[in-house]
PDB file of C-alpha atoms and ligand atoms in Angstrom:
ATOM      1  CA  UNK A   1      -9.645  22.705 -15.030  1.00 65.00           C
ATOM      2  CA  UNK A   2      -6.002  21.442 -15.170  1.00 73.00           C
ATOM      3  CA  UNK A   3      -5.668  18.751 -12.378  1.00 89.00           C
ATOM      4  CA  UNK A   4      -2.559  18.088 -10.180  1.00 96.00           C
ATOM      5  CA  UNK A   5      -0.381  15.506 -11.178  1.00 98.00           C
ATOM      6  CA  UNK A   6      -0.716  12.281  -9.121  1.00 98.00           C
ATOM      7  CA  UNK A   7       1.674  10.279  -7.049  1.00 98.00           C
ATOM      8  CA  UNK A   8       1.084   6.216  -6.952  1.00 98.00           C
ATOM      9  CA  UNK A   9       1.596   5.356  -3.532  1.00 98.00           C
ATOM     10  CA  UNK A  10       1.320   1.694  -4.540  1.00 98.00           C
ATOM     11  CA  UNK A  11       3.102   0.152  -7.378  1.00 98.00           C
ATOM     12  CA  UNK A  12       5.206  -2.629  -8.526  1.00 96.00           C
ATOM     13  CA  UNK A  13       7.123  -3.740 -11.544  1.00 96.00           C
ATOM     14  CA  UNK A  14       9.489  -6.271 -13.020  1.00 94.00           C
ATOM     15  CA  UNK A  15      12.764  -5.094 -14.822  1.00 94.00           C
ATOM     16  CA  UNK A  16      12.781  -9.018 -16.046  1.00 92.00           C
ATOM     17  CA  UNK A  17       9.077  -8.604 -17.028  1.00 86.00           C
ATOM     18  CA  UNK A  18       9.713  -9.642 -20.802  1.00 85.00           C
ATOM     19  CA  UNK A  19      11.587 -13.014 -19.493  1.00 88.00           C
ATOM     20  CA  UNK A  20       9.221 -13.512 -16.335  1.00 87.00           C
ATOM     21  CA  UNK A  21       6.322 -16.470 -16.487  1.00 86.00           C
ATOM     22  CA  UNK A  22       2.630 -15.307 -16.896  1.00 87.00           C
ATOM     23  CA  UNK A  23       0.446 -15.315 -14.113  1.00 85.00           C
ATOM     24  CA  UNK A  24      -1.647 -18.639 -13.811  1.00 82.00           C
ATOM     25  CA  UNK A  25      -5.465 -16.441 -14.349  1.00 81.00           C
ATOM     26  CA  UNK A  26      -4.323 -14.280 -17.166  1.00 84.00           C
ATOM     27  CA  UNK A  27      -1.818 -14.063 -20.071  1.00 85.00           C
ATOM     28  CA  UNK A  28       0.576 -11.235 -18.647  1.00 88.00           C
ATOM     29  CA  UNK A  29       3.523 -11.027 -16.514  1.00 88.00           C
ATOM     30  CA  UNK A  30       4.051  -8.670 -13.550  1.00 90.00           C
ATOM     31  CA  UNK A  31       4.171  -4.866 -15.343  1.00 94.00           C
ATOM     32  CA  UNK A  32       7.339  -4.012 -16.504  1.00 95.00           C
ATOM     33  CA  UNK A  33       8.587  -0.120 -15.662  1.00 97.00           C
ATOM     34  CA  UNK A  34       7.974   0.920 -19.212  1.00 97.00           C
ATOM     35  CA  UNK A  35       4.487  -0.329 -19.521  1.00 96.00           C
ATOM     36  CA  UNK A  36       3.964   1.167 -16.000  1.00 98.00           C
ATOM     37  CA  UNK A  37       4.499   4.376 -17.581  1.00 98.00           C
ATOM     38  CA  UNK A  38       2.280   3.919 -20.432  1.00 98.00           C
ATOM     39  CA  UNK A  39      -0.159   3.672 -17.543  1.00 98.00           C
ATOM     40  CA  UNK A  40       1.034   6.711 -15.786  1.00 98.00           C
ATOM     41  CA  UNK A  41       0.863   8.992 -18.819  1.00 98.00           C
ATOM     42  CA  UNK A  42      -2.739   8.079 -19.061  1.00 98.00           C
ATOM     43  CA  UNK A  43      -3.664   8.447 -15.765  1.00 98.00           C
ATOM     44  CA  UNK A  44      -1.817  12.064 -15.225  1.00 98.00           C
ATOM     45  CA  UNK A  45       0.729  10.091 -12.548  1.00 98.00           C
ATOM     46  CA  UNK A  46       3.936  12.259 -12.265  1.00 98.00           C
ATOM     47  CA  UNK A  47       5.647   9.286 -10.135  1.00 98.00           C
ATOM     48  CA  UNK A  48       4.830   5.940  -8.230  1.00 98.00           C
ATOM     49  CA  UNK A  49       6.301   4.425  -5.328  1.00 98.00           C
ATOM     50  CA  UNK A  50       7.709   0.937  -6.368  1.00 98.00           C
ATOM     51  CA  UNK A  51       7.191  -1.938  -3.892  1.00 98.00           C
ATOM     52  CA  UNK A  52       9.161  -5.104  -3.713  1.00 97.00           C
ATOM     53  CA  UNK A  53       7.767  -8.082  -2.788  1.00 94.00           C
ATOM     54  CA  UNK A  54      10.009 -10.765  -1.148  1.00 94.00           C
ATOM     55  CA  UNK A  55       7.646 -13.263   0.447  1.00 92.00           C
ATOM     56  CA  UNK A  56       7.682 -16.479  -1.295  1.00 88.00           C
ATOM     57  CA  UNK A  57       3.744 -16.926  -0.294  1.00 83.00           C
ATOM     58  CA  UNK A  58       3.432 -13.399  -1.942  1.00 72.00           C
ATOM     59  CA  UNK A  59       3.289 -14.005  -5.577  1.00 72.00           C
ATOM     60  CA  UNK A  60       4.810 -16.197  -8.452  1.00 74.00           C
ATOM     61  CA  UNK A  61       7.633 -13.542  -8.958  1.00 81.00           C
ATOM     62  CA  UNK A  62       9.852 -12.365  -6.243  1.00 89.00           C
ATOM     63  CA  UNK A  63      10.572  -8.669  -6.684  1.00 93.00           C
ATOM     64  CA  UNK A  64      13.676  -7.827  -4.734  1.00 95.00           C
ATOM     65  CA  UNK A  65      15.140  -4.600  -3.278  1.00 97.00           C
ATOM     66  CA  UNK A  66      17.686  -4.498  -6.133  1.00 97.00           C
ATOM     67  CA  UNK A  67      15.865  -5.164  -9.169  1.00 97.00           C
ATOM     68  CA  UNK A  68      13.226  -2.503  -7.698  1.00 97.00           C
ATOM     69  CA  UNK A  69      16.167   0.126  -7.587  1.00 98.00           C
ATOM     70  CA  UNK A  70      17.469  -0.658 -10.412  1.00 98.00           C
ATOM     71  CA  UNK A  71      14.307   0.509 -12.221  1.00 98.00           C
ATOM     72  CA  UNK A  72      14.245   3.488 -10.274  1.00 98.00           C
ATOM     73  CA  UNK A  73      17.881   4.219 -11.486  1.00 98.00           C
ATOM     74  CA  UNK A  74      16.548   4.067 -14.580  1.00 98.00           C
ATOM     75  CA  UNK A  75      13.716   6.328 -14.457  1.00 98.00           C
ATOM     76  CA  UNK A  76      14.516   8.295 -11.322  1.00 98.00           C
ATOM     77  CA  UNK A  77      12.058  11.349 -12.257  1.00 98.00           C
ATOM     78  CA  UNK A  78       8.992   8.969 -12.336  1.00 98.00           C
ATOM     79  CA  UNK A  79       9.819   6.065  -9.745  1.00 98.00           C
ATOM     80  CA  UNK A  80      10.467   6.359  -6.006  1.00 98.00           C
ATOM     81  CA  UNK A  81      10.967   2.405  -4.064  1.00 98.00           C
ATOM     82  CA  UNK A  82      10.620   1.241  -0.690  1.00 98.00           C
ATOM     83  CA  UNK A  83      12.781  -1.774   0.370  1.00 98.00           C
ATOM     84  CA  UNK A  84      11.644  -5.006   1.758  1.00 97.00           C
ATOM     85  CA  UNK A  85      12.848  -8.156   3.615  1.00 93.00           C
ATOM     86  CA  UNK A  86      11.332 -10.871   4.772  1.00 92.00           C
ATOM     87  CA  UNK A  87      11.714 -11.898   8.930  1.00 88.00           C
ATOM     88  CA  UNK A  88      11.404 -15.575   8.448  1.00 85.00           C
ATOM     89  CA  UNK A  89      14.897 -15.322   6.290  1.00 80.00           C
ATOM     90  CA  UNK A  90      18.021 -15.591   8.476  1.00 66.00           C
ATOM     91  CA  UNK A  91      16.007 -17.165  11.410  1.00 56.00           C
ATOM     92  CA  UNK A  92      17.519 -20.762  11.455  1.00 50.00           C
ATOM     93  CA  UNK A  93      20.168 -22.554  13.095  1.00 46.00           C
ATOM     94  CA  UNK A  94      21.815 -20.272  15.853  1.00 51.00           C
ATOM     95  CA  UNK A  95      20.755 -17.268  15.010  1.00 54.00           C
ATOM     96  CA  UNK A  96      16.921 -17.289  16.066  1.00 56.00           C
ATOM     97  CA  UNK A  97      17.338 -13.565  16.757  1.00 61.00           C
ATOM     98  CA  UNK A  98      18.564 -11.993  13.308  1.00 58.00           C
ATOM     99  CA  UNK A  99      19.031  -8.162  13.184  1.00 68.00           C
ATOM    100  CA  UNK A 100      17.087  -6.627   9.981  1.00 81.00           C
ATOM    101  CA  UNK A 101      18.578  -3.391  10.988  1.00 87.00           C
ATOM    102  CA  UNK A 102      21.866  -3.470   9.005  1.00 87.00           C
ATOM    103  CA  UNK A 103      20.098  -4.592   5.885  1.00 91.00           C
ATOM    104  CA  UNK A 104      16.939  -2.084   6.186  1.00 94.00           C
ATOM    105  CA  UNK A 105      19.983   0.623   7.171  1.00 95.00           C
ATOM    106  CA  UNK A 106      21.716  -0.307   3.943  1.00 96.00           C
ATOM    107  CA  UNK A 107      18.917   0.316   1.676  1.00 97.00           C
ATOM    108  CA  UNK A 108      17.722   3.422   3.222  1.00 98.00           C
ATOM    109  CA  UNK A 109      21.060   4.750   2.215  1.00 98.00           C
ATOM    110  CA  UNK A 110      20.677   3.838  -0.932  1.00 98.00           C
ATOM    111  CA  UNK A 111      17.136   6.005  -0.841  1.00 98.00           C
ATOM    112  CA  UNK A 112      14.576   3.544   0.061  1.00 98.00           C
ATOM    113  CA  UNK A 113      11.681   6.031   1.456  1.00 98.00           C
ATOM    114  CA  UNK A 114      10.022   3.243   3.044  1.00 98.00           C
ATOM    115  CA  UNK A 115       9.323  -0.531   3.803  1.00 98.00           C
ATOM    116  CA  UNK A 116       6.823  -2.745   2.077  1.00 96.00           C
ATOM    117  CA  UNK A 117       4.808  -4.117   0.940  1.00 97.00           C
ATOM    118  CA  UNK A 118       4.849  -6.238   3.908  1.00 97.00           C
ATOM    119  CA  UNK A 119       3.377  -9.474   3.081  1.00 96.00           C
ATOM    120  CA  UNK A 120       5.286 -11.717   5.148  1.00 95.00           C
ATOM    121  CA  UNK A 121       2.644 -14.677   6.254  1.00 95.00           C
ATOM    122  CA  UNK A 122       2.987 -14.486  10.179  1.00 95.00           C
ATOM    123  CA  UNK A 123       0.760 -13.344  12.544  1.00 97.00           C
ATOM    124  CA  UNK A 124       1.581  -9.596  13.439  1.00 98.00           C
ATOM    125  CA  UNK A 125       2.629 -10.216  16.825  1.00 97.00           C
ATOM    126  CA  UNK A 126       4.919 -12.748  15.994  1.00 94.00           C
ATOM    127  CA  UNK A 127       8.665 -11.323  17.483  1.00 90.00           C
ATOM    128  CA  UNK A 128      10.071 -11.410  14.290  1.00 89.00           C
ATOM    129  CA  UNK A 129       7.545  -9.429  12.780  1.00 94.00           C
ATOM    130  CA  UNK A 130       7.413  -6.602  15.929  1.00 94.00           C
ATOM    131  CA  UNK A 131      11.280  -6.660  15.812  1.00 91.00           C
ATOM    132  CA  UNK A 132      11.104  -5.218  12.031  1.00 94.00           C
ATOM    133  CA  UNK A 133       8.353  -2.934  12.786  1.00 97.00           C
ATOM    134  CA  UNK A 134      10.505  -1.383  15.731  1.00 96.00           C
ATOM    135  CA  UNK A 135      13.661  -0.856  12.909  1.00 95.00           C
ATOM    136  CA  UNK A 136      11.176   0.826  10.697  1.00 97.00           C
ATOM    137  CA  UNK A 137      10.068   3.127  13.569  1.00 98.00           C
ATOM    138  CA  UNK A 138      14.212   3.550  14.355  1.00 97.00           C
ATOM    139  CA  UNK A 139      15.007   4.222  10.798  1.00 97.00           C
ATOM    140  CA  UNK A 140      11.964   6.539  10.443  1.00 98.00           C
ATOM    141  CA  UNK A 141      10.720   4.406   7.491  1.00 98.00           C
ATOM    142  CA  UNK A 142       6.512   4.051   6.520  1.00 98.00           C
ATOM    143  CA  UNK A 143       5.575   0.695   6.352  1.00 98.00           C
ATOM    144  CA  UNK A 144       3.039  -0.779   4.245  1.00 98.00           C
ATOM    145  CA  UNK A 145       0.967  -3.645   5.023  1.00 98.00           C
ATOM    146  CA  UNK A 146      -1.181  -6.334   3.476  1.00 97.00           C
ATOM    147  CA  UNK A 147      -3.197  -8.227   5.485  1.00 96.00           C
ATOM    148  CA  UNK A 148      -4.239 -11.958   5.718  1.00 94.00           C
ATOM    149  CA  UNK A 149      -6.841 -14.005   7.423  1.00 93.00           C
ATOM    150  CA  UNK A 150      -4.673 -16.558   8.726  1.00 92.00           C
ATOM    151  CA  UNK A 151      -1.325 -18.339   8.397  1.00 93.00           C
ATOM    152  CA  UNK A 152      -1.696 -20.211   5.313  1.00 90.00           C
ATOM    153  CA  UNK A 153      -4.372 -19.022   3.549  1.00 88.00           C
ATOM    154  CA  UNK A 154      -3.337 -16.000   1.330  1.00 87.00           C
ATOM    155  CA  UNK A 155      -0.080 -13.882   1.448  1.00 91.00           C
ATOM    156  CA  UNK A 156       0.012 -11.027   4.166  1.00 95.00           C
ATOM    157  CA  UNK A 157       0.955 -10.244   7.532  1.00 96.00           C
ATOM    158  CA  UNK A 158      -1.724 -12.134   9.612  1.00 96.00           C
ATOM    159  CA  UNK A 159      -4.486 -10.438  11.871  1.00 97.00           C
ATOM    160  CA  UNK A 160      -7.855 -10.941  13.566  1.00 95.00           C
ATOM    161  CA  UNK A 161     -11.304  -9.097  12.551  1.00 94.00           C
ATOM    162  CA  UNK A 162     -11.300  -5.712  14.200  1.00 95.00           C
ATOM    163  CA  UNK A 163      -7.470  -5.726  13.427  1.00 97.00           C
ATOM    164  CA  UNK A 164      -6.496  -5.913  17.306  1.00 98.00           C
ATOM    165  CA  UNK A 165      -2.868  -6.987  16.617  1.00 98.00           C
ATOM    166  CA  UNK A 166      -1.984  -4.005  14.213  1.00 98.00           C
ATOM    167  CA  UNK A 167      -3.634  -1.738  16.868  1.00 98.00           C
ATOM    168  CA  UNK A 168      -1.453  -2.934  19.755  1.00 98.00           C
ATOM    169  CA  UNK A 169       1.269  -2.422  17.204  1.00 98.00           C
ATOM    170  CA  UNK A 170       0.557   1.219  16.569  1.00 98.00           C
ATOM    171  CA  UNK A 171       0.418   1.871  20.083  1.00 98.00           C
ATOM    172  CA  UNK A 172       3.563   0.137  20.764  1.00 98.00           C
ATOM    173  CA  UNK A 173       5.441   2.113  18.098  1.00 98.00           C
ATOM    174  CA  UNK A 174       3.768   5.504  18.451  1.00 98.00           C
ATOM    175  CA  UNK A 175       6.425   7.269  15.907  1.00 98.00           C
ATOM    176  CA  UNK A 176       5.943   4.627  13.201  1.00 98.00           C
ATOM    177  CA  UNK A 177       3.832   5.174  10.575  1.00 98.00           C
ATOM    178  CA  UNK A 178       1.420   2.165   8.518  1.00 98.00           C
ATOM    179  CA  UNK A 179       0.051   2.476   5.579  1.00 98.00           C
ATOM    180  CA  UNK A 180      -2.814  -0.237   5.526  1.00 98.00           C
ATOM    181  CA  UNK A 181      -3.773  -1.720   2.250  1.00 98.00           C
ATOM    182  CA  UNK A 182      -5.641  -5.115   1.247  1.00 96.00           C
ATOM    183  CA  UNK A 183      -8.803  -6.468   1.371  1.00 94.00           C
ATOM    184  CA  UNK A 184      -9.112  -7.253   5.051  1.00 95.00           C
ATOM    185  CA  UNK A 185      -8.001  -3.769   5.904  1.00 96.00           C
ATOM    186  CA  UNK A 186     -10.715  -2.307   3.643  1.00 96.00           C
ATOM    187  CA  UNK A 187     -13.091  -4.466   5.050  1.00 94.00           C
ATOM    188  CA  UNK A 188     -13.140  -2.892   8.444  1.00 96.00           C
ATOM    189  CA  UNK A 189     -14.452   0.290   7.094  1.00 95.00           C
ATOM    190  CA  UNK A 190     -18.056  -1.034   7.041  1.00 94.00           C
ATOM    191  CA  UNK A 191     -19.935  -2.915  10.477  1.00 90.00           C
ATOM    192  CA  UNK A 192     -21.420  -4.815   7.995  1.00 76.00           C
ATOM    193  CA  UNK A 193     -18.405  -6.852   6.163  1.00 72.00           C
ATOM    194  CA  UNK A 194     -17.706  -9.972   6.332  1.00 74.00           C
ATOM    195  CA  UNK A 195     -14.302 -10.785   6.079  1.00 73.00           C
ATOM    196  CA  UNK A 196     -14.688 -11.570   2.503  1.00 70.00           C
ATOM    197  CA  UNK A 197     -12.607  -9.981  -0.750  1.00 69.00           C
ATOM    198  CA  UNK A 198     -14.518  -7.044  -1.972  1.00 72.00           C
ATOM    199  CA  UNK A 199     -17.798  -6.226  -0.001  1.00 79.00           C
ATOM    200  CA  UNK A 200     -19.877  -3.373  -2.174  1.00 85.00           C
ATOM    201  CA  UNK A 201     -22.720  -1.723  -0.714  1.00 87.00           C
ATOM    202  CA  UNK A 202     -23.886   1.394   1.700  1.00 92.00           C
ATOM    203  CA  UNK A 203     -20.997   1.378   4.254  1.00 93.00           C
ATOM    204  CA  UNK A 204     -22.167   1.135   8.082  1.00 94.00           C
ATOM    205  CA  UNK A 205     -19.259   2.954   9.534  1.00 96.00           C
ATOM    206  CA  UNK A 206     -16.993   0.596  10.957  1.00 94.00           C
ATOM    207  CA  UNK A 207     -13.824  -0.285  13.002  1.00 96.00           C
ATOM    208  CA  UNK A 208     -11.294   1.688  10.541  1.00 97.00           C
ATOM    209  CA  UNK A 209     -12.946   5.306  11.435  1.00 98.00           C
ATOM    210  CA  UNK A 210     -12.154   4.376  14.852  1.00 98.00           C
ATOM    211  CA  UNK A 211      -8.715   3.063  14.427  1.00 98.00           C
ATOM    212  CA  UNK A 212      -7.753   5.771  12.506  1.00 98.00           C
ATOM    213  CA  UNK A 213      -9.438   8.404  14.914  1.00 98.00           C
ATOM    214  CA  UNK A 214      -7.431   6.663  18.014  1.00 98.00           C
ATOM    215  CA  UNK A 215      -4.547   6.205  16.239  1.00 98.00           C
ATOM    216  CA  UNK A 216      -2.514   9.254  14.495  1.00 98.00           C
ATOM    217  CA  UNK A 217       0.096   7.157  12.742  1.00 98.00           C
ATOM    218  CA  UNK A 218      -2.184   4.420  11.176  1.00 98.00           C
ATOM    219  CA  UNK A 219      -2.314   5.910   7.290  1.00 98.00           C
ATOM    220  CA  UNK A 220      -4.659   4.714   4.583  1.00 98.00           C
ATOM    221  CA  UNK A 221      -3.449   3.362   1.083  1.00 98.00           C
ATOM    222  CA  UNK A 222      -6.400   3.483  -1.084  1.00 98.00           C
ATOM    223  CA  UNK A 223      -5.045   1.568  -3.800  1.00 98.00           C
ATOM    224  CA  UNK A 224      -6.201  -1.537  -5.891  1.00 96.00           C
ATOM    225  CA  UNK A 225      -9.714  -2.890  -6.141  1.00 93.00           C
ATOM    226  CA  UNK A 226      -9.893  -3.094  -2.100  1.00 94.00           C
ATOM    227  CA  UNK A 227      -9.149   0.257  -1.524  1.00 97.00           C
ATOM    228  CA  UNK A 228     -10.737   1.839  -4.671  1.00 97.00           C
ATOM    229  CA  UNK A 229     -13.659   0.092  -4.356  1.00 96.00           C
ATOM    230  CA  UNK A 230     -13.917   0.879  -0.468  1.00 96.00           C
ATOM    231  CA  UNK A 231     -14.399   4.483  -1.682  1.00 97.00           C
ATOM    232  CA  UNK A 232     -16.412   3.841  -4.551  1.00 97.00           C
ATOM    233  CA  UNK A 233     -19.140   1.638  -2.656  1.00 96.00           C
ATOM    234  CA  UNK A 234     -20.783   4.467  -0.837  1.00 97.00           C
ATOM    235  CA  UNK A 235     -20.226   8.094  -2.294  1.00 98.00           C
ATOM    236  CA  UNK A 236     -21.816   9.977   0.595  1.00 98.00           C
ATOM    237  CA  UNK A 237     -19.552   7.684   3.267  1.00 97.00           C
ATOM    238  CA  UNK A 238     -16.790   8.524   0.986  1.00 98.00           C
ATOM    239  CA  UNK A 239     -16.983  12.213   1.068  1.00 98.00           C
ATOM    240  CA  UNK A 240     -17.153  12.091   4.800  1.00 98.00           C
ATOM    241  CA  UNK A 241     -14.325   9.781   5.176  1.00 98.00           C
ATOM    242  CA  UNK A 242     -12.240  11.814   2.668  1.00 98.00           C
ATOM    243  CA  UNK A 243     -13.074  15.475   5.004  1.00 98.00           C
ATOM    244  CA  UNK A 244     -12.405  13.638   8.422  1.00 98.00           C
ATOM    245  CA  UNK A 245      -9.212  11.878   7.612  1.00 98.00           C
ATOM    246  CA  UNK A 246      -7.934  13.999   4.375  1.00 98.00           C
ATOM    247  CA  UNK A 247      -4.201  14.264   5.722  1.00 98.00           C
ATOM    248  CA  UNK A 248      -4.006  10.355   6.126  1.00 98.00           C
ATOM    249  CA  UNK A 249      -5.268   8.949   2.476  1.00 98.00           C
ATOM    250  CA  UNK A 250      -3.199   8.098  -0.363  1.00 98.00           C
ATOM    251  CA  UNK A 251      -4.042   7.894  -3.897  1.00 98.00           C
ATOM    252  CA  UNK A 252      -2.873   4.319  -5.422  1.00 98.00           C
ATOM    253  CA  UNK A 253      -3.128   1.984  -8.281  1.00 98.00           C
ATOM    254  CA  UNK A 254      -1.346  -1.162  -7.260  1.00 97.00           C
ATOM    255  CA  UNK A 255      -1.498  -2.214 -11.068  1.00 96.00           C
ATOM    256  CA  UNK A 256       0.149  -5.434 -11.196  1.00 91.00           C
ATOM    257  CA  UNK A 257      -0.648  -6.576 -15.065  1.00 91.00           C
ATOM    258  CA  UNK A 258      -1.412  -4.605 -18.178  1.00 92.00           C
ATOM    259  CA  UNK A 259      -4.762  -6.035 -18.548  1.00 92.00           C
ATOM    260  CA  UNK A 260      -5.564  -3.699 -15.411  1.00 93.00           C
ATOM    261  CA  UNK A 261      -8.533  -1.745 -15.825  1.00 94.00           C
ATOM    262  CA  UNK A 262      -9.233  -0.402 -12.337  1.00 96.00           C
ATOM    263  CA  UNK A 263      -7.382   2.623 -12.212  1.00 97.00           C
ATOM    264  CA  UNK A 264      -9.321   4.048 -15.057  1.00 97.00           C
ATOM    265  CA  UNK A 265     -13.104   3.193 -13.428  1.00 98.00           C
ATOM    266  CA  UNK A 266     -11.801   5.154  -9.900  1.00 98.00           C
ATOM    267  CA  UNK A 267     -10.195   7.905 -12.122  1.00 97.00           C
ATOM    268  CA  UNK A 268     -13.355   8.604 -13.129  1.00 97.00           C
ATOM    269  CA  UNK A 269     -15.315   8.073  -9.769  1.00 98.00           C
ATOM    270  CA  UNK A 270     -12.784  10.656  -8.231  1.00 98.00           C
ATOM    271  CA  UNK A 271     -13.577  13.333 -11.037  1.00 97.00           C
ATOM    272  CA  UNK A 272     -17.296  13.000 -10.031  1.00 97.00           C
ATOM    273  CA  UNK A 273     -16.696  13.572  -6.766  1.00 98.00           C
ATOM    274  CA  UNK A 274     -14.593  17.002  -7.413  1.00 97.00           C
ATOM    275  CA  UNK A 275     -17.182  17.644  -9.952  1.00 97.00           C
ATOM    276  CA  UNK A 276     -20.194  17.086  -7.796  1.00 97.00           C
ATOM    277  CA  UNK A 277     -18.359  19.125  -5.040  1.00 97.00           C
ATOM    278  CA  UNK A 278     -18.244  15.991  -2.544  1.00 98.00           C
ATOM    279  CA  UNK A 279     -14.669  16.112  -2.357  1.00 98.00           C
ATOM    280  CA  UNK A 280     -13.193  19.208  -2.094  1.00 98.00           C
ATOM    281  CA  UNK A 281     -10.194  20.692  -4.238  1.00 97.00           C
ATOM    282  CA  UNK A 282      -7.994  21.132  -1.355  1.00 97.00           C
ATOM    283  CA  UNK A 283      -8.880  17.728  -0.063  1.00 98.00           C
ATOM    284  CA  UNK A 284      -8.486  15.992  -3.637  1.00 98.00           C
ATOM    285  CA  UNK A 285      -4.949  17.537  -4.442  1.00 98.00           C
ATOM    286  CA  UNK A 286      -3.782  16.667  -1.089  1.00 98.00           C
ATOM    287  CA  UNK A 287      -5.111  12.734  -1.379  1.00 98.00           C
ATOM    288  CA  UNK A 288      -3.844  12.476  -4.786  1.00 98.00           C
ATOM    289  CA  UNK A 289      -0.569  14.135  -4.193  1.00 98.00           C
ATOM    290  CA  UNK A 290       0.226  16.549  -1.403  1.00 98.00           C
ATOM    291  CA  UNK A 291       0.105  13.966   1.574  1.00 98.00           C
ATOM    292  CA  UNK A 292       2.305  11.763  -0.447  1.00 98.00           C
ATOM    293  CA  UNK A 293       5.068  14.506  -0.962  1.00 98.00           C
ATOM    294  CA  UNK A 294       4.892  15.108   2.374  1.00 98.00           C
ATOM    295  CA  UNK A 295       4.986  11.593   3.884  1.00 98.00           C
ATOM    296  CA  UNK A 296       8.198  10.733   1.398  1.00 98.00           C
ATOM    297  CA  UNK A 297       9.986  14.085   2.066  1.00 96.00           C
ATOM    298  CA  UNK A 298       9.671  15.234  -1.535  1.00 95.00           C
TER     299      UNK A 298
HETATM  300 ZN1  LIG B   1       0.752  -4.663  -4.015  1.00 96.06          ZN
END
């Protein structure tokens, strides 16, 4: 069977990759657009959504919106992009209520399709964060989030177990679409999970399904070890989850290094789920491509 070409909802690349420093834990740096496209060709991915990284707590390299757009301009058939900003910027001195609208509207006018990866290490309910969510709703830009357990622990927007602050935000901004991503988003899939990085084993339906049922504007970014493993850990639950939320799940990779292998493992898993008829071909097509086409207006 010839499979539909995929869209990767979660990608990063560095046009300066050749001169950037290596990671602490492996001898590579953030992947270049060219190397990322080699992955895409092997994984039957037509396009990826490039996400800038602008919070200093997030990474050893900042990826500006401008550099990200430059990669898109070089390969316009292969990449789309979201823009990014950090609400702590400009927040000093007299101007303690900075207005980001003109910045984000500027990027939107240049073609940005959304906002993220939002990794600012502040509580979701912080006024600066809420203002930013409001602007994205006003500008009709979906937001991709990475969740952290507490300020000062790891990068990401901060919420408690059960994601109560996120839920309040979803209700306050009902037209804002939020793409949930990261370990602490996906540990909500199972009741039994502690807030640890990569839980495994059978899923006992957790808070995530309820959040999705109660909040139509919550979407799932199934990228990275966190999203991929949340699907792979329990194929029966995965089948149910995909069936119920087939319009709100988005295939993604989050390839950060040329040594990453997780997208190939996930590829094998998905193929088997389709072959075993645990995921219908219609839902597979929505998951790997059609939902993204709709969200991004392609
Ligand atoms: Zn990412």
